[in-house]
Amino acid sequence: MSINPIRITGLNSGLDTDSMVKALSASYQTKIDKIYKQNESIKYKKETWEELNSKMYSFYTGALSDAKYKKAYATSDITSIKNFINGYNDVVEEMSAKYNTKSEGYEPLTEEEKDALSDRELEKWEDKIKDSSLYRDSRLSTLRFKFTQVMVDGIEMNDGTKMYLSDFGITRGNYFNTPVNERDSYKIDEEKLQKMIDENPDKVEEFFSKLSSKLYDTTTKEMSSTSSSSLYKVYNDKQLTKQQQAYEKEMLKIEEQMFKTEERYYKQFAQMEEMLASINSQTNMFATLLGM
């Protein structure tokens, strides 16, 4: 709140009334700063989710949609399969990076703390917070699990057998020798994949049609509208917005309380100043009468 009570100077008492009132109402400012930081955390989390959501939506409407509907797998051109796998890798690596990045001691700043930093310093600080805002996030954990589960579960084929990506030369790296954010990504052995296309085009067609459809349906469900999330959002944007609104309402309430408290203190100090001025006036009068 920008409105402040009228300040008095403390000329009669010699007291720094502004500092005294600020100290007396410090508990309110502490509460405001705490809620402000919580609200900032939600803001950073929403921004980070939006970046991830944008990448996932692009994959959903791009390479994944192409893989589901074009079904050009059993040709000599493996581009559609490569686009599908590479698009998946981009999304799952982004999810892993956001899930695994720790805060490294960075936390949201108050407005006063922000003002003390240069624009470059503040940008760097906020980037650090955003990078770690989804660390060990439960919603992100669930999303990662559902995505990776589709890819590792395999596909039931029409002939009753079950086939996996590895049957087509598409595998994940060794767990211990692969960077942590790339452990759910896939590499393509193009020679083995091409051989499968040449020798078993029907199986290639069936497998990737079913796999892409399965992942597409999973993504569609995760992007559906719910009571806590909007359509085409993979995170609880409605819920986070409500939390922000609650924080803002609470801050306004405390700011109003602080304003009233400071106003009361200033009135009390003003009364004291008037009393001291009266005493000084009487003292001066007596001194004059006594010839002092």
PDB file of N, CA, C and O in Angstrom, residues 50-92:
ATOM      1  N   GLU A  50       4.880 -22.709 -17.814  1.00  0.00           N
ATOM      2  CA  GLU A  50       4.450 -22.234 -19.123  1.00  0.00           C
ATOM      3  C   GLU A  50       5.494 -22.550 -20.198  1.00  0.00           C
ATOM      4  O   GLU A  50       5.148 -22.890 -21.328  1.00  0.00           O
ATOM      5  N   GLU A  51       6.763 -22.419 -19.846  1.00  0.00           N
ATOM      6  CA  GLU A  51       7.828 -22.752 -20.793  1.00  0.00           C
ATOM      7  C   GLU A  51       7.768 -24.233 -21.159  1.00  0.00           C
ATOM      8  O   GLU A  51       7.880 -24.608 -22.330  1.00  0.00           O
ATOM      9  N   LEU A  52       7.618 -25.088 -20.144  1.00  0.00           N
ATOM     10  CA  LEU A  52       7.527 -26.524 -20.387  1.00  0.00           C
ATOM     11  C   LEU A  52       6.249 -26.863 -21.140  1.00  0.00           C
ATOM     12  O   LEU A  52       6.256 -27.681 -22.070  1.00  0.00           O
ATOM     13  N   ASN A  53       5.158 -26.234 -20.758  1.00  0.00           N
ATOM     14  CA  ASN A  53       3.872 -26.488 -21.404  1.00  0.00           C
ATOM     15  C   ASN A  53       3.925 -26.133 -22.891  1.00  0.00           C
ATOM     16  O   ASN A  53       3.381 -26.852 -23.737  1.00  0.00           O
ATOM     17  N   SER A  54       4.608 -25.028 -23.203  1.00  0.00           N
ATOM     18  CA  SER A  54       4.742 -24.597 -24.594  1.00  0.00           C
ATOM     19  C   SER A  54       5.509 -25.637 -25.416  1.00  0.00           C
ATOM     20  O   SER A  54       5.118 -25.959 -26.549  1.00  0.00           O
ATOM     21  N   LYS A  55       6.576 -26.161 -24.834  1.00  0.00           N
ATOM     22  CA  LYS A  55       7.365 -27.186 -25.535  1.00  0.00           C
ATOM     23  C   LYS A  55       6.542 -28.457 -25.751  1.00  0.00           C
ATOM     24  O   LYS A  55       6.561 -29.065 -26.825  1.00  0.00           O
ATOM     25  N   MET A  56       5.804 -28.847 -24.724  1.00  0.00           N
ATOM     26  CA  MET A  56       4.997 -30.058 -24.828  1.00  0.00           C
ATOM     27  C   MET A  56       3.863 -29.882 -25.828  1.00  0.00           C
ATOM     28  O   MET A  56       3.563 -30.800 -26.611  1.00  0.00           O
ATOM     29  N   TYR A  57       3.243 -28.715 -25.824  1.00  0.00           N
ATOM     30  CA  TYR A  57       2.145 -28.468 -26.754  1.00  0.00           C
ATOM     31  C   TYR A  57       2.650 -28.470 -28.198  1.00  0.00           C
ATOM     32  O   TYR A  57       1.965 -28.964 -29.101  1.00  0.00           O
ATOM     33  N   SER A  58       3.844 -27.938 -28.410  1.00  0.00           N
ATOM     34  CA  SER A  58       4.428 -27.929 -29.757  1.00  0.00           C
ATOM     35  C   SER A  58       4.687 -29.354 -30.235  1.00  0.00           C
ATOM     36  O   SER A  58       4.456 -29.680 -31.405  1.00  0.00           O
ATOM     37  N   PHE A  59       5.160 -30.199 -29.328  1.00  0.00           N
ATOM     38  CA  PHE A  59       5.371 -31.606 -29.664  1.00  0.00           C
ATOM     39  C   PHE A  59       4.033 -32.293 -29.938  1.00  0.00           C
ATOM     40  O   PHE A  59       3.886 -33.055 -30.899  1.00  0.00           O
ATOM     41  N   TYR A  60       3.052 -31.999 -29.119  1.00  0.00           N
ATOM     42  CA  TYR A  60       1.724 -32.601 -29.216  1.00  0.00           C
ATOM     43  C   TYR A  60       1.053 -32.282 -30.553  1.00  0.00           C
ATOM     44  O   TYR A  60       0.469 -33.163 -31.206  1.00  0.00           O
ATOM     45  N   THR A  61       1.145 -31.025 -30.959  1.00  0.00           N
ATOM     46  CA  THR A  61       0.491 -30.608 -32.206  1.00  0.00           C
ATOM     47  C   THR A  61       1.400 -30.759 -33.420  1.00  0.00           C
ATOM     48  O   THR A  61       0.930 -30.600 -34.549  1.00  0.00           O
ATOM     49  N   GLY A  62       2.679 -31.053 -33.180  1.00  0.00           N
ATOM     50  CA  GLY A  62       3.640 -31.185 -34.270  1.00  0.00           C
ATOM     51  C   GLY A  62       4.032 -32.624 -34.539  1.00  0.00           C
ATOM     52  O   GLY A  62       3.279 -33.397 -35.156  1.00  0.00           O
ATOM     53  N   ALA A  63       5.217 -33.003 -34.049  1.00  0.00           N
ATOM     54  CA  ALA A  63       5.776 -34.325 -34.357  1.00  0.00           C
ATOM     55  C   ALA A  63       4.894 -35.470 -33.867  1.00  0.00           C
ATOM     56  O   ALA A  63       4.754 -36.490 -34.551  1.00  0.00           O
ATOM     57  N   LEU A  64       4.279 -35.310 -32.693  1.00  0.00           N
ATOM     58  CA  LEU A  64       3.438 -36.395 -32.177  1.00  0.00           C
ATOM     59  C   LEU A  64       2.159 -36.529 -32.984  1.00  0.00           C
ATOM     60  O   LEU A  64       1.722 -37.643 -33.309  1.00  0.00           O
ATOM     61  N   SER A  65       1.563 -35.411 -33.331  1.00  0.00           N
ATOM     62  CA  SER A  65       0.354 -35.447 -34.158  1.00  0.00           C
ATOM     63  C   SER A  65       0.658 -36.028 -35.535  1.00  0.00           C
ATOM     64  O   SER A  65      -0.122 -36.834 -36.070  1.00  0.00           O
ATOM     65  N   ASP A  66       1.798 -35.640 -36.091  1.00  0.00           N
ATOM     66  CA  ASP A  66       2.202 -36.188 -37.395  1.00  0.00           C
ATOM     67  C   ASP A  66       2.383 -37.695 -37.302  1.00  0.00           C
ATOM     68  O   ASP A  66       1.974 -38.448 -38.200  1.00  0.00           O
ATOM     69  N   ALA A  67       3.011 -38.129 -36.211  1.00  0.00           N
ATOM     70  CA  ALA A  67       3.260 -39.563 -36.047  1.00  0.00           C
ATOM     71  C   ALA A  67       1.951 -40.338 -35.918  1.00  0.00           C
ATOM     72  O   ALA A  67       1.826 -41.461 -36.420  1.00  0.00           O
ATOM     73  N   LYS A  68       0.975 -39.746 -35.265  1.00  0.00           N
ATOM     74  CA  LYS A  68      -0.308 -40.433 -35.082  1.00  0.00           C
ATOM     75  C   LYS A  68      -1.124 -40.498 -36.365  1.00  0.00           C
ATOM     76  O   LYS A  68      -1.701 -41.537 -36.686  1.00  0.00           O
ATOM     77  N   TYR A  69      -1.131 -39.407 -37.117  1.00  0.00           N
ATOM     78  CA  TYR A  69      -2.050 -39.332 -38.240  1.00  0.00           C
ATOM     79  C   TYR A  69      -1.427 -39.610 -39.610  1.00  0.00           C
ATOM     80  O   TYR A  69      -2.100 -40.108 -40.500  1.00  0.00           O
ATOM     81  N   LYS A  70      -0.157 -39.321 -39.794  1.00  0.00           N
ATOM     82  CA  LYS A  70       0.434 -39.534 -41.110  1.00  0.00           C
ATOM     83  C   LYS A  70       0.791 -40.988 -41.362  1.00  0.00           C
ATOM     84  O   LYS A  70       0.670 -41.485 -42.467  1.00  0.00           O
ATOM     85  N   LYS A  71       1.318 -41.637 -40.322  1.00  0.00           N
ATOM     86  CA  LYS A  71       1.603 -43.073 -40.397  1.00  0.00           C
ATOM     87  C   LYS A  71       2.451 -43.448 -41.615  1.00  0.00           C
ATOM     88  O   LYS A  71       2.184 -44.423 -42.304  1.00  0.00           O
ATOM     89  N   ALA A  72       3.485 -42.688 -41.870  1.00  0.00           N
ATOM     90  CA  ALA A  72       4.379 -42.975 -42.997  1.00  0.00           C
ATOM     91  C   ALA A  72       5.616 -43.709 -42.494  1.00  0.00           C
ATOM     92  O   ALA A  72       6.735 -43.267 -42.678  1.00  0.00           O
ATOM     93  N   TYR A  73       5.405 -44.840 -41.830  1.00  0.00           N
ATOM     94  CA  TYR A  73       6.517 -45.542 -41.187  1.00  0.00           C
ATOM     95  C   TYR A  73       7.165 -46.594 -42.086  1.00  0.00           C
ATOM     96  O   TYR A  73       8.371 -46.796 -42.048  1.00  0.00           O
ATOM     97  N   ALA A  74       6.372 -47.248 -42.844  1.00  0.00           N
ATOM     98  CA  ALA A  74       6.882 -48.393 -43.599  1.00  0.00           C
ATOM     99  C   ALA A  74       7.435 -47.989 -44.955  1.00  0.00           C
ATOM    100  O   ALA A  74       7.273 -48.674 -45.952  1.00  0.00           O
ATOM    101  N   THR A  75       8.108 -46.845 -44.997  1.00  0.00           N
ATOM    102  CA  THR A  75       8.743 -46.385 -46.226  1.00  0.00           C
ATOM    103  C   THR A  75      10.240 -46.364 -46.021  1.00  0.00           C
ATOM    104  O   THR A  75      10.742 -46.588 -44.923  1.00  0.00           O
ATOM    105  N   SER A  76      10.970 -46.100 -47.096  1.00  0.00           N
ATOM    106  CA  SER A  76      12.424 -46.049 -46.984  1.00  0.00           C
ATOM    107  C   SER A  76      12.889 -44.802 -46.231  1.00  0.00           C
ATOM    108  O   SER A  76      14.027 -44.712 -45.792  1.00  0.00           O
ATOM    109  N   ASP A  77      11.977 -43.850 -46.045  1.00  0.00           N
ATOM    110  CA  ASP A  77      12.305 -42.615 -45.336  1.00  0.00           C
ATOM    111  C   ASP A  77      11.937 -42.764 -43.863  1.00  0.00           C
ATOM    112  O   ASP A  77      10.775 -42.954 -43.520  1.00  0.00           O
ATOM    113  N   ILE A  78      12.930 -42.675 -42.981  1.00  0.00           N
ATOM    114  CA  ILE A  78      12.674 -42.853 -41.545  1.00  0.00           C
ATOM    115  C   ILE A  78      12.499 -41.505 -40.838  1.00  0.00           C
ATOM    116  O   ILE A  78      12.519 -41.445 -39.599  1.00  0.00           O
ATOM    117  N   THR A  79      12.302 -40.453 -41.599  1.00  0.00           N
ATOM    118  CA  THR A  79      12.207 -39.110 -41.022  1.00  0.00           C
ATOM    119  C   THR A  79      11.085 -38.993 -39.998  1.00  0.00           C
ATOM    120  O   THR A  79      11.258 -38.381 -38.937  1.00  0.00           O
ATOM    121  N   SER A  80       9.908 -39.553 -40.292  1.00  0.00           N
ATOM    122  CA  SER A  80       8.772 -39.418 -39.381  1.00  0.00           C
ATOM    123  C   SER A  80       9.072 -40.064 -38.026  1.00  0.00           C
ATOM    124  O   SER A  80       8.691 -39.538 -36.981  1.00  0.00           O
ATOM    125  N   ILE A  81       9.752 -41.207 -38.054  1.00  0.00           N
ATOM    126  CA  ILE A  81      10.106 -41.878 -36.801  1.00  0.00           C
ATOM    127  C   ILE A  81      11.151 -41.063 -36.044  1.00  0.00           C
ATOM    128  O   ILE A  81      11.061 -40.888 -34.827  1.00  0.00           O
ATOM    129  N   LYS A  82      12.126 -40.548 -36.756  1.00  0.00           N
ATOM    130  CA  LYS A  82      13.162 -39.728 -36.121  1.00  0.00           C
ATOM    131  C   LYS A  82      12.562 -38.470 -35.502  1.00  0.00           C
ATOM    132  O   LYS A  82      12.916 -38.084 -34.379  1.00  0.00           O
ATOM    133  N   ASN A  83      11.653 -37.831 -36.213  1.00  0.00           N
ATOM    134  CA  ASN A  83      11.011 -36.628 -35.678  1.00  0.00           C
ATOM    135  C   ASN A  83      10.213 -36.938 -34.412  1.00  0.00           C
ATOM    136  O   ASN A  83      10.212 -36.153 -33.446  1.00  0.00           O
ATOM    137  N   PHE A  84       9.543 -38.072 -34.437  1.00  0.00           N
ATOM    138  CA  PHE A  84       8.757 -38.507 -33.280  1.00  0.00           C
ATOM    139  C   PHE A  84       9.659 -38.730 -32.071  1.00  0.00           C
ATOM    140  O   PHE A  84       9.422 -38.191 -30.980  1.00  0.00           O
ATOM    141  N   ILE A  85      10.725 -39.497 -32.247  1.00  0.00           N
ATOM    142  CA  ILE A  85      11.627 -39.813 -31.141  1.00  0.00           C
ATOM    143  C   ILE A  85      12.385 -38.571 -30.668  1.00  0.00           C
ATOM    144  O   ILE A  85      12.512 -38.322 -29.461  1.00  0.00           O
ATOM    145  N   ASN A  86      12.880 -37.777 -31.607  1.00  0.00           N
ATOM    146  CA  ASN A  86      13.626 -36.573 -31.215  1.00  0.00           C
ATOM    147  C   ASN A  86      12.728 -35.562 -30.501  1.00  0.00           C
ATOM    148  O   ASN A  86      13.159 -34.886 -29.555  1.00  0.00           O
ATOM    149  N   GLY A  87      11.485 -35.455 -30.956  1.00  0.00           N
ATOM    150  CA  GLY A  87      10.533 -34.563 -30.293  1.00  0.00           C
ATOM    151  C   GLY A  87      10.234 -35.023 -28.878  1.00  0.00           C
ATOM    152  O   GLY A  87      10.158 -34.214 -27.949  1.00  0.00           O
ATOM    153  N   TYR A  88      10.086 -36.326 -28.737  1.00  0.00           N
ATOM    154  CA  TYR A  88       9.874 -36.891 -27.396  1.00  0.00           C
ATOM    155  C   TYR A  88      11.085 -36.607 -26.510  1.00  0.00           C
ATOM    156  O   TYR A  88      10.934 -36.213 -25.343  1.00  0.00           O
ATOM    157  N   ASN A  89      12.281 -36.811 -27.043  1.00  0.00           N
ATOM    158  CA  ASN A  89      13.508 -36.565 -26.275  1.00  0.00           C
ATOM    159  C   ASN A  89      13.581 -35.126 -25.773  1.00  0.00           C
ATOM    160  O   ASN A  89      13.943 -34.875 -24.616  1.00  0.00           O
ATOM    161  N   ASP A  90      13.248 -34.180 -26.630  1.00  0.00           N
ATOM    162  CA  ASP A  90      13.290 -32.766 -26.239  1.00  0.00           C
ATOM    163  C   ASP A  90      12.387 -32.501 -25.042  1.00  0.00           C
ATOM    164  O   ASP A  90      12.765 -31.789 -24.102  1.00  0.00           O
ATOM    165  N   VAL A  91      11.191 -33.072 -25.076  1.00  0.00           N
ATOM    166  CA  VAL A  91      10.230 -32.843 -23.998  1.00  0.00           C
ATOM    167  C   VAL A  91      10.678 -33.514 -22.704  1.00  0.00           C
ATOM    168  O   VAL A  91      10.682 -32.889 -21.636  1.00  0.00           O
ATOM    169  N   VAL A  92      11.068 -34.772 -22.781  1.00  0.00           N
ATOM    170  CA  VAL A  92      11.407 -35.504 -21.557  1.00  0.00           C
ATOM    171  C   VAL A  92      12.707 -34.994 -20.938  1.00  0.00           C
ATOM    172  O   VAL A  92      12.865 -34.986 -19.711  1.00  0.00           O
TER     173      VAL A  92
END
